[in-house]
CSV table of C-alpha atoms in Angstrom, one decimal:
chain,number,residue,atom,x,y,z
A,207,MET,CA,-65.9,-49.8,-38.7
A,208,ASP,CA,-66.9,-50.5,-34.9
A,209,LEU,CA,-63.8,-51.2,-33.7
A,210,ILE,CA,-62.3,-48.5,-35.1
A,211,VAL,CA,-64.9,-45.7,-32.7
A,212,ILE,CA,-64.5,-47.9,-29.2
A,213,ALA,CA,-61.2,-47.4,-29.5
A,214,ILE,CA,-61.0,-44.4,-30.3
A,215,VAL,CA,-63.9,-44.2,-27.6
A,216,VAL,CA,-61.7,-45.8,-25.3
A,217,VAL,CA,-59.1,-43.8,-25.7
A,218,VAL,CA,-60.9,-40.4,-25.5
A,219,ALA,CA,-62.1,-41.7,-22.1
A,220,ILE,CA,-58.9,-43.3,-20.8
A,221,GLY,CA,-57.7,-39.3,-21.3
A,222,LEU,CA,-60.7,-37.4,-19.9
A,223,VAL,CA,-60.0,-39.8,-16.5
A,224,ALA,CA,-56.7,-39.0,-16.4
A,225,ALA,CA,-57.0,-35.7,-16.9
A,226,CYS,CA,-59.3,-35.3,-14.1
A,227,ILE,CA,-57.0,-37.5,-11.8
A,228,LEU,CA,-54.1,-35.4,-12.7
A,229,SER,CA,-56.3,-32.5,-12.6
A,230,TYR,CA,-57.2,-33.0,-8.8
A,231,ALA,CA,-53.4,-34.0,-8.2
A,232,SER,CA,-52.6,-30.5,-8.7
A,233,LYS,CA,-54.6,-29.2,-6.4
A,234,VAL,CA,-54.1,-32.0,-3.7
A,235,PHE,CA,-49.6,-31.4,-4.2
A,236,TYR,CA,-49.9,-28.2,-5.0
A,237,VAL,CA,-47.1,-26.5,-3.5
A,238,PRO,CA,-47.0,-22.4,-3.7
A,239,VAL,CA,-43.5,-21.0,-5.6
A,240,ASP,CA,-43.5,-17.3,-4.8
A,241,GLU,CA,-43.7,-15.1,-7.9
A,242,ARG,CA,-40.8,-12.8,-6.2
A,243,VAL,CA,-38.4,-15.6,-6.8
A,244,SER,CA,-38.4,-15.9,-10.2
A,245,LYS,CA,-38.4,-12.3,-10.6
A,246,LEU,CA,-35.2,-12.3,-8.0
A,247,ARG,CA,-33.6,-14.8,-10.9
A,248,ALA,CA,-34.1,-12.6,-13.5
A,249,GLU,CA,-32.2,-9.4,-12.0
A,250,LEU,CA,-29.2,-12.1,-11.1
A,251,PRO,CA,-26.6,-12.1,-13.8
A,252,GLY,CA,-27.0,-16.0,-14.4
A,253,ALA,CA,-22.8,-16.3,-13.6
A,254,ASN,CA,-23.4,-18.6,-11.1
A,255,CYS,CA,-20.2,-18.4,-9.8
A,256,GLY,CA,-20.7,-19.8,-5.9
A,257,GLY,CA,-19.3,-15.4,-4.8
A,258,CYS,CA,-22.4,-15.3,-3.3
A,259,GLY,CA,-21.4,-18.2,-0.9
A,260,PHE,CA,-24.5,-20.5,-2.7
A,261,ALA,CA,-24.7,-23.2,-5.6
A,262,GLY,CA,-25.9,-20.3,-8.5
A,263,CYS,CA,-28.5,-17.4,-8.8
A,264,ASP,CA,-31.8,-19.8,-8.9
A,265,ASP,CA,-30.5,-20.8,-5.0
A,266,TYR,CA,-29.7,-17.4,-3.7
A,267,ALA,CA,-32.8,-16.8,-5.6
A,268,ASN,CA,-34.6,-19.0,-3.3
A,269,ALA,CA,-32.9,-18.2,0.1
A,270,LEU,CA,-33.2,-14.3,0.3
A,271,VAL,CA,-37.4,-14.6,-0.6
A,272,GLU,CA,-36.9,-18.0,2.1
A,273,ASP,CA,-34.4,-15.9,4.4
A,274,PRO,CA,-36.2,-12.3,5.2
A,275,GLU,CA,-32.7,-11.5,7.3
A,276,LEU,CA,-30.4,-12.6,4.5
A,277,SER,CA,-27.8,-9.6,2.6
A,278,ILE,CA,-28.6,-8.7,-0.7
A,279,ASN,CA,-25.9,-7.4,-1.2
A,280,LYS,CA,-24.0,-11.2,-1.8
A,281,CYS,CA,-23.7,-10.2,-5.8
A,282,PRO,CA,-20.1,-9.4,-6.7
A,283,VAL,CA,-20.7,-9.4,-10.1
A,284,GLY,CA,-24.4,-7.4,-10.1
A,285,GLY,CA,-23.2,-5.4,-7.3
A,286,ALA,CA,-24.3,-2.5,-5.9
A,287,ALA,CA,-27.1,-1.6,-9.5
A,288,VAL,CA,-27.8,-5.3,-8.5
A,289,ALA,CA,-28.4,-4.8,-4.7
A,290,ALA,CA,-30.7,-2.3,-5.6
A,291,LYS,CA,-32.9,-4.3,-7.9
A,292,LEU,CA,-33.6,-7.0,-6.3
A,293,GLY,CA,-34.0,-4.5,-3.2
A,294,GLU,CA,-37.1,-3.0,-4.6
A,295,ILE,CA,-39.0,-6.1,-5.9
A,296,LEU,CA,-37.9,-7.3,-1.7
A,297,GLY,CA,-39.1,-3.9,-0.3
A,298,LYS,CA,-35.8,-3.8,1.5
A,299,SER,CA,-33.2,-0.9,1.0
A,300,ALA,CA,-30.3,-1.9,-0.6
A,301,GLU,CA,-26.6,-1.0,2.1
A,302,ALA,CA,-23.7,0.2,0.9
A,303,GLY,CA,-21.6,-3.0,0.2
A,304,GLU,CA,-17.6,-2.7,0.8
A,305,LYS,CA,-16.4,-3.4,-2.5
A,306,GLN,CA,-14.0,-7.0,-1.9
A,307,LEU,CA,-10.7,-7.8,-4.3
A,308,ALA,CA,-8.7,-10.9,-5.1
A,309,VAL,CA,-5.4,-10.5,-3.8
A,310,VAL,CA,-2.1,-12.5,-4.6
A,311,MET,CA,0.3,-13.4,-1.3
A,312,CYS,CA,3.1,-12.9,-4.2
A,313,ASN,CA,5.2,-11.9,-5.9
A,314,GLY,CA,7.8,-14.3,-6.9
A,315,THR,CA,8.8,-13.1,-10.2
A,316,ARG,CA,10.7,-14.8,-12.7
A,317,ASP,CA,14.1,-13.1,-11.6
A,318,ALA,CA,13.0,-13.6,-8.2
A,319,VAL,CA,12.6,-17.0,-7.1
A,320,LYS,CA,14.9,-19.5,-7.7
A,321,PRO,CA,14.1,-22.2,-10.0
A,322,LEU,CA,14.0,-26.0,-9.0
A,323,LEU,CA,13.6,-28.3,-11.9
A,324,ALA,CA,12.1,-27.9,-15.5
A,325,TYR,CA,8.7,-28.5,-16.1
A,326,ASN,CA,7.8,-29.9,-19.0
A,327,ASP,CA,4.2,-32.0,-17.3
A,328,ILE,CA,1.0,-31.1,-17.6
A,329,LYS,CA,0.7,-27.0,-17.4
A,330,THR,CA,-1.1,-26.8,-14.3
A,331,CYS,CA,-1.0,-26.2,-11.2
A,332,LYS,CA,-2.2,-28.4,-9.9
A,333,ALA,CA,0.1,-31.1,-11.6
A,334,ALA,CA,3.1,-28.8,-10.9
A,335,LYS,CA,2.3,-29.1,-7.1
A,336,ASN,CA,1.9,-32.6,-7.3
A,337,LEU,CA,5.5,-33.3,-8.6
A,338,PHE,CA,7.8,-31.6,-5.6
A,339,GLY,CA,6.0,-29.1,-3.9
A,340,GLY,CA,6.3,-27.3,-7.7
A,341,MET,CA,9.6,-26.7,-9.9
A,342,ASN,CA,10.6,-23.6,-7.6
A,343,ALA,CA,12.4,-23.4,-4.9
A,344,CYS,CA,9.6,-21.8,-3.1
A,345,PRO,CA,7.4,-24.1,-2.2
A,346,PHE,CA,5.4,-21.9,-1.2
A,347,GLY,CA,4.9,-19.5,-3.8
A,348,CYS,CA,3.2,-18.7,-7.1
A,349,LEU,CA,3.4,-21.6,-9.7
A,350,GLY,CA,2.9,-19.7,-12.9
A,351,LEU,CA,1.1,-21.9,-14.9
A,352,GLY,CA,-2.6,-20.0,-14.2
A,353,ASP,CA,-5.1,-22.1,-13.2
A,354,CYS,CA,-6.8,-19.0,-11.1
A,355,GLU,CA,-6.5,-17.0,-15.2
A,356,ALA,CA,-8.5,-20.5,-16.2
A,357,ALA,CA,-11.2,-20.2,-13.1
A,358,CYS,CA,-12.3,-16.4,-14.2
A,359,ASP,CA,-14.9,-16.3,-16.3
A,360,PHE,CA,-14.1,-12.5,-16.1
A,361,ASP,CA,-10.6,-12.1,-17.5
A,362,ALA,CA,-9.6,-10.3,-14.5
A,363,ILE,CA,-6.3,-12.4,-13.3
A,364,HIS,CA,-3.4,-13.3,-15.8
A,365,ILE,CA,0.0,-14.3,-15.4
A,366,CYS,CA,3.0,-11.4,-16.0
A,367,ASP,CA,6.6,-12.7,-15.3
A,368,GLY,CA,5.1,-16.3,-14.1
A,369,VAL,CA,3.1,-14.3,-10.7
A,370,ALA,CA,-0.4,-13.7,-10.7
A,371,VAL,CA,-1.4,-10.2,-11.7
A,372,VAL,CA,-5.3,-9.0,-10.4
A,373,ASN,CA,-6.5,-6.3,-12.2
A,374,LYS,CA,-8.2,-4.6,-10.1
A,375,ASP,CA,-11.7,-3.1,-12.9
A,376,ALA,CA,-12.7,-6.1,-14.2
A,377,CYS,CA,-12.3,-7.8,-10.7
A,378,VAL,CA,-15.9,-9.0,-8.8
A,379,ALA,CA,-14.3,-11.1,-5.9
A,380,CYS,CA,-16.7,-14.1,-7.1
A,381,GLY,CA,-13.6,-16.0,-5.7
A,382,ALA,CA,-13.5,-18.8,-7.9
A,383,CYS,CA,-9.3,-18.2,-8.6
A,384,ALA,CA,-8.6,-18.8,-4.4
A,385,LYS,CA,-10.3,-21.8,-4.7
A,386,ALA,CA,-8.6,-22.9,-7.7
A,387,CYS,CA,-4.5,-21.6,-5.8
A,388,PRO,CA,-3.3,-25.0,-4.7
A,389,ASN,CA,-1.2,-23.1,-2.5
A,390,SER,CA,-3.8,-20.7,-1.2
A,391,LEU,CA,-1.9,-17.4,-2.5
A,392,ILE,CA,-5.7,-15.8,-3.6
A,393,ARG,CA,-7.2,-14.0,-0.1
A,394,ILE,CA,-10.4,-12.0,-1.3
A,395,SER,CA,-9.8,-8.4,0.8
A,396,PRO,CA,-11.3,-5.2,1.0
A,397,ALA,CA,-10.3,-3.1,-2.1
A,398,LYS,CA,-9.8,-0.1,0.7
A,399,ASN,CA,-6.7,-1.9,2.0
A,400,LEU,CA,-3.8,-0.3,-0.4
A,401,VAL,CA,-0.8,-2.1,1.9
A,402,VAL,CA,-0.9,-5.3,1.3
A,403,VAL,CA,1.7,-8.3,1.7
A,404,LYS,CA,3.0,-9.9,-1.4
A,405,CYS,CA,5.0,-13.5,0.3
A,406,HIS,CA,3.1,-16.6,1.8
A,407,ASN,CA,6.5,-18.2,2.9
A,408,THR,CA,6.6,-19.4,6.4
A,409,GLU,CA,10.2,-20.1,6.9
A,410,LYS,CA,12.7,-18.7,8.4
A,411,GLY,CA,14.0,-15.3,6.8
A,412,GLY,CA,17.4,-16.8,6.0
A,413,VAL,CA,15.1,-19.5,4.1
A,414,ALA,CA,12.5,-17.6,2.7
A,415,ARG,CA,15.5,-15.3,0.9
A,416,LYS,CA,17.5,-17.7,-0.2
A,417,GLU,CA,14.5,-19.3,-2.0
A,418,CYS,CA,13.1,-16.0,-3.3
A,419,SER,CA,14.5,-12.8,-2.7
A,420,ASN,CA,11.2,-10.8,-2.6
A,421,ALA,CA,10.8,-12.8,0.4
A,422,CYS,CA,9.6,-12.1,3.9
A,423,ILE,CA,12.0,-12.1,6.1
A,424,GLY,CA,10.3,-11.6,9.7
A,425,CYS,CA,12.2,-9.1,10.6
A,426,MET,CA,10.0,-6.7,12.1
A,427,LYS,CA,10.8,-3.8,11.3
A,428,CYS,CA,7.8,-3.2,9.5
A,429,GLN,CA,5.8,-4.2,12.7
A,430,LYS,CA,8.0,-1.5,15.0
A,431,VAL,CA,7.3,1.2,12.3
A,432,CYS,CA,3.4,0.7,12.2
A,433,LYS,CA,1.7,3.9,14.3
A,434,PHE,CA,-1.8,2.0,14.6
A,435,ASP,CA,-0.1,-1.6,15.5
A,436,ALA,CA,-2.1,-2.5,12.0
A,437,ILE,CA,0.8,-5.0,11.4
A,438,THR,CA,2.3,-8.4,13.2
A,439,VAL,CA,5.0,-10.5,12.2
A,440,GLU,CA,3.6,-13.9,13.2
A,441,ASN,CA,5.2,-17.6,11.6
A,442,ASN,CA,7.9,-15.3,10.2
A,443,LEU,CA,4.8,-13.9,8.1
A,444,ALA,CA,4.5,-10.7,8.1
A,445,TYR,CA,0.8,-9.7,8.5
A,446,ILE,CA,-1.8,-7.0,7.6
A,447,ASP,CA,-4.8,-6.0,9.9
A,448,PRO,CA,-7.7,-4.3,6.9
A,449,GLU,CA,-9.7,-3.1,9.9
A,450,LYS,CA,-6.8,-1.1,12.0
A,451,CYS,CA,-4.3,0.3,8.4
A,452,LYS,CA,-5.3,3.4,7.3
A,453,ASN,CA,-2.7,3.5,4.0
A,454,CYS,CA,0.4,4.8,4.8
A,455,GLY,CA,1.8,3.2,3.6
A,456,MET,CA,5.6,3.0,6.6
A,457,CYS,CA,5.5,0.2,6.6
A,458,ALA,CA,6.4,-0.6,3.0
A,459,LYS,CA,9.4,2.3,2.8
A,460,GLU,CA,10.4,0.2,5.6
A,461,CYS,CA,10.6,-3.2,4.3
A,462,PRO,CA,13.7,-3.7,3.3
A,463,THR,CA,13.3,-7.1,0.7
A,464,GLY,CA,10.4,-5.2,-1.2
A,465,ALA,CA,7.8,-7.7,0.0
A,466,ILE,CA,5.0,-5.7,1.8
A,467,HIS,CA,3.4,-3.3,-2.0
A,468,ASP,CA,2.5,0.0,-1.3
A,469,GLU,CA,-0.1,0.6,-4.0
A,470,ARG,CA,-1.6,3.5,-4.0
A,471,LYS,CA,-2.1,5.9,-6.9
A,472,LYS,CA,0.2,8.9,-6.7
A,473,LYS,CA,-1.8,12.1,-7.8
A,474,ALA,CA,-0.9,13.7,-10.9
A,475,ALA,CA,0.1,17.0,-10.6
A,476,PRO,CA,-2.5,19.5,-11.9
A,477,LYS,CA,-2.0,20.0,-15.8
A,478,LYS,CA,-1.2,24.5,-16.1
A,479,SER,CA,-3.4,26.1,-19.0
A,480,PRO,CA,-1.2,27.8,-22.2
A,481,GLU,CA,-1.5,31.2,-20.2
A,482,GLU,CA,0.8,30.1,-16.7
A,483,ILE,CA,3.1,28.5,-18.9
A,484,GLU,CA,4.1,31.4,-20.6
A,485,ALA,CA,3.7,33.8,-18.1
A,486,LEU,CA,6.5,30.6,-15.8
A,487,LYS,CA,9.1,31.8,-19.3
A,488,LYS,CA,8.9,34.9,-18.7
A,489,ALA,CA,9.6,35.0,-14.6
A,490,ALA,CA,12.6,32.4,-15.9
A,491,ALA,CA,13.8,35.1,-18.5
A,492,ALA,CA,13.3,38.0,-16.2
A,493,LYS,CA,15.5,36.1,-13.9
A,494,LYS,CA,18.2,34.9,-15.5
A,495,ALA,CA,18.9,38.7,-17.2
A,496,ALA,CA,19.1,40.0,-13.5
A,497,ALA,CA,21.9,37.3,-12.1
A,498,ALA,CA,23.4,38.6,-16.0
A,499,ALA,CA,23.2,42.0,-14.9
A,500,LYS,CA,25.3,41.5,-12.1
A,501,LYS,CA,27.9,40.0,-13.1
A,502,GLU,CA,28.3,42.3,-15.2
A,503,ASP,CA,27.8,45.1,-12.0
A,504,ALA,CA,30.4,42.8,-10.2
A,505,PRO,CA,34.2,44.7,-11.0
A,506,ALA,CA,32.7,47.7,-10.4
A,507,ASP,CA,31.8,47.2,-7.6
A,508,SER,CA,35.3,45.6,-6.5
A,509,THR,CA,37.3,48.7,-7.3
A,510,ASP,CA,35.0,51.2,-4.7
A,511,ALA,CA,35.7,48.1,-2.2
A,512,LYS,CA,39.2,48.7,-3.1
A,513,ALA,CA,39.1,52.3,-3.3
A,514,ASP,CA,37.7,52.8,0.4
A,515,ASP,CA,40.5,49.5,1.8
A,516,ALA,CA,43.3,52.3,0.4
A,517,LYS,CA,41.1,55.6,2.4
A,518,ALA,CA,40.7,54.3,5.4
A,519,ASP,CA,44.4,53.2,5.5
A,520,SER,CA,45.9,56.5,4.4
A,521,ALA,CA,43.6,57.8,7.0
A,522,LYS,CA,45.4,55.2,9.4
A,523,GLU,CA,48.7,57.0,8.6
A,524,LYS,CA,48.1,60.8,9.1
A,525,THR,CA,46.2,59.6,13.2
A,526,PRO,CA,49.0,60.4,15.3
A,527,VAL,CA,49.9,58.0,17.6
A,528,LYS,CA,50.2,58.6,21.5
A,529,GLU,CA,53.2,57.8,23.4
A,530,VAL,CA,52.3,56.6,26.7
A,531,LYS,CA,54.9,56.0,29.6
A,532,VAL,CA,54.2,53.1,31.7
A,533,GLU,CA,55.5,53.8,35.2
A,534,THR,CA,56.2,50.8,37.6
A,535,THR,CA,54.9,50.9,41.1
A,536,VAL,CA,58.7,51.1,42.1
A,537,GLU,CA,59.3,54.7,40.3
A,538,LYS,CA,55.8,56.4,41.7
A,539,ALA,CA,56.9,55.1,45.4
A,540,GLU,CA,60.3,57.4,44.8
A,541,GLU,CA,58.5,59.7,44.0
A,542,LYS,CA,56.1,60.5,46.3
A,543,ALA,CA,58.4,59.4,49.4
A,544,PRO,CA,62.3,59.1,48.1
A,545,GLU,CA,63.4,59.3,52.0
A,546,THR,CA,61.0,56.4,53.0
A,547,VAL,CA,62.5,54.3,50.1
A,548,LYS,CA,66.6,55.4,50.6
A,549,GLU,CA,66.1,54.8,54.8
A,550,VAL,CA,65.2,51.0,54.0
A,551,VAL,CA,67.8,49.9,51.7
A,552,ASP,CA,69.9,51.5,53.8
A,553,GLU,CA,68.4,49.5,56.6
A,554,SER,CA,69.2,46.3,54.7
A,555,ALA,CA,72.8,46.5,53.8
A,556,ASP,CA,72.8,46.8,57.5
A,557,ILE,CA,71.3,43.7,58.3
A,558,GLY,CA,73.7,41.7,55.6
A,559,ASP,CA,77.2,43.2,57.4
A,560,GLU,CA,76.3,41.9,60.5
A,561,ASN,CA,75.3,38.4,59.1
A,562,VAL,CA,79.1,38.2,57.3
């Protein structure tokens, strides 16, 4: 019994000593933690996508507290709503961040691109890239095996007709798809730029056109037609400056291969009310009736015109024609001076006889 009591006392004593040591150590080695970090982390979406440029949401929350100059608009998933909440915690005003989107610089659909070989290996773009640069003739185009689709956590990009297509409504510009693409076809650009170059081929025009009918051929027609100096052709490929582009769409109209896409939404015609539609129908019916009435009056008008022509002809017949006698200069001269004329004629005759 005494041994049991002794053991219990020893264990309790060891516990008390350890507790005192740990308490002292916690005070000596205490690291102050800003409670704002936990609050910021609670407001962040927790996607840990890396779109903010940090390792994850925890890293971004710590960086916001440590660096007062760091922007609170770096979370592409949360957007303006999360930025506003972060601003409330840090006492900052959320700046109006410019919306970004992922853009696929390729339009090499199955009908446009020339196939090089049949690929039946691992269904990833990275694996296909290691095999002769891919299964298509264009080594710069989309491989269409969905590495970007698998990397996207927001279901914002899909493979359609052999090429990746971005859903603008779902995209948060996290950049995961851009990192997954082995051909570096995807870039993050401002959403305001609606005229984009859907090509990444830097080969000469003739070669690029043989590989893909939708490829940029570096003809420079787009550069010449741009009034804002927003598009340049470098390394046989057109490039649009997002800061200078005004989304006029002139380069897209001029492009002979359709490599430049104008993604502006056309304004739908305003819907007319039932009253306006009925008024238009009545106006059209009245116009049709007026045209029919005009056709019926046409024969009577032609008869009157013929009658007027006949009257004009009869009036011409009744009008007397005055005879005008045209006198020659010699006749007038004989009337005015007949003797002088006769003398001149006689003198001419005498000169002729002398010569004889």
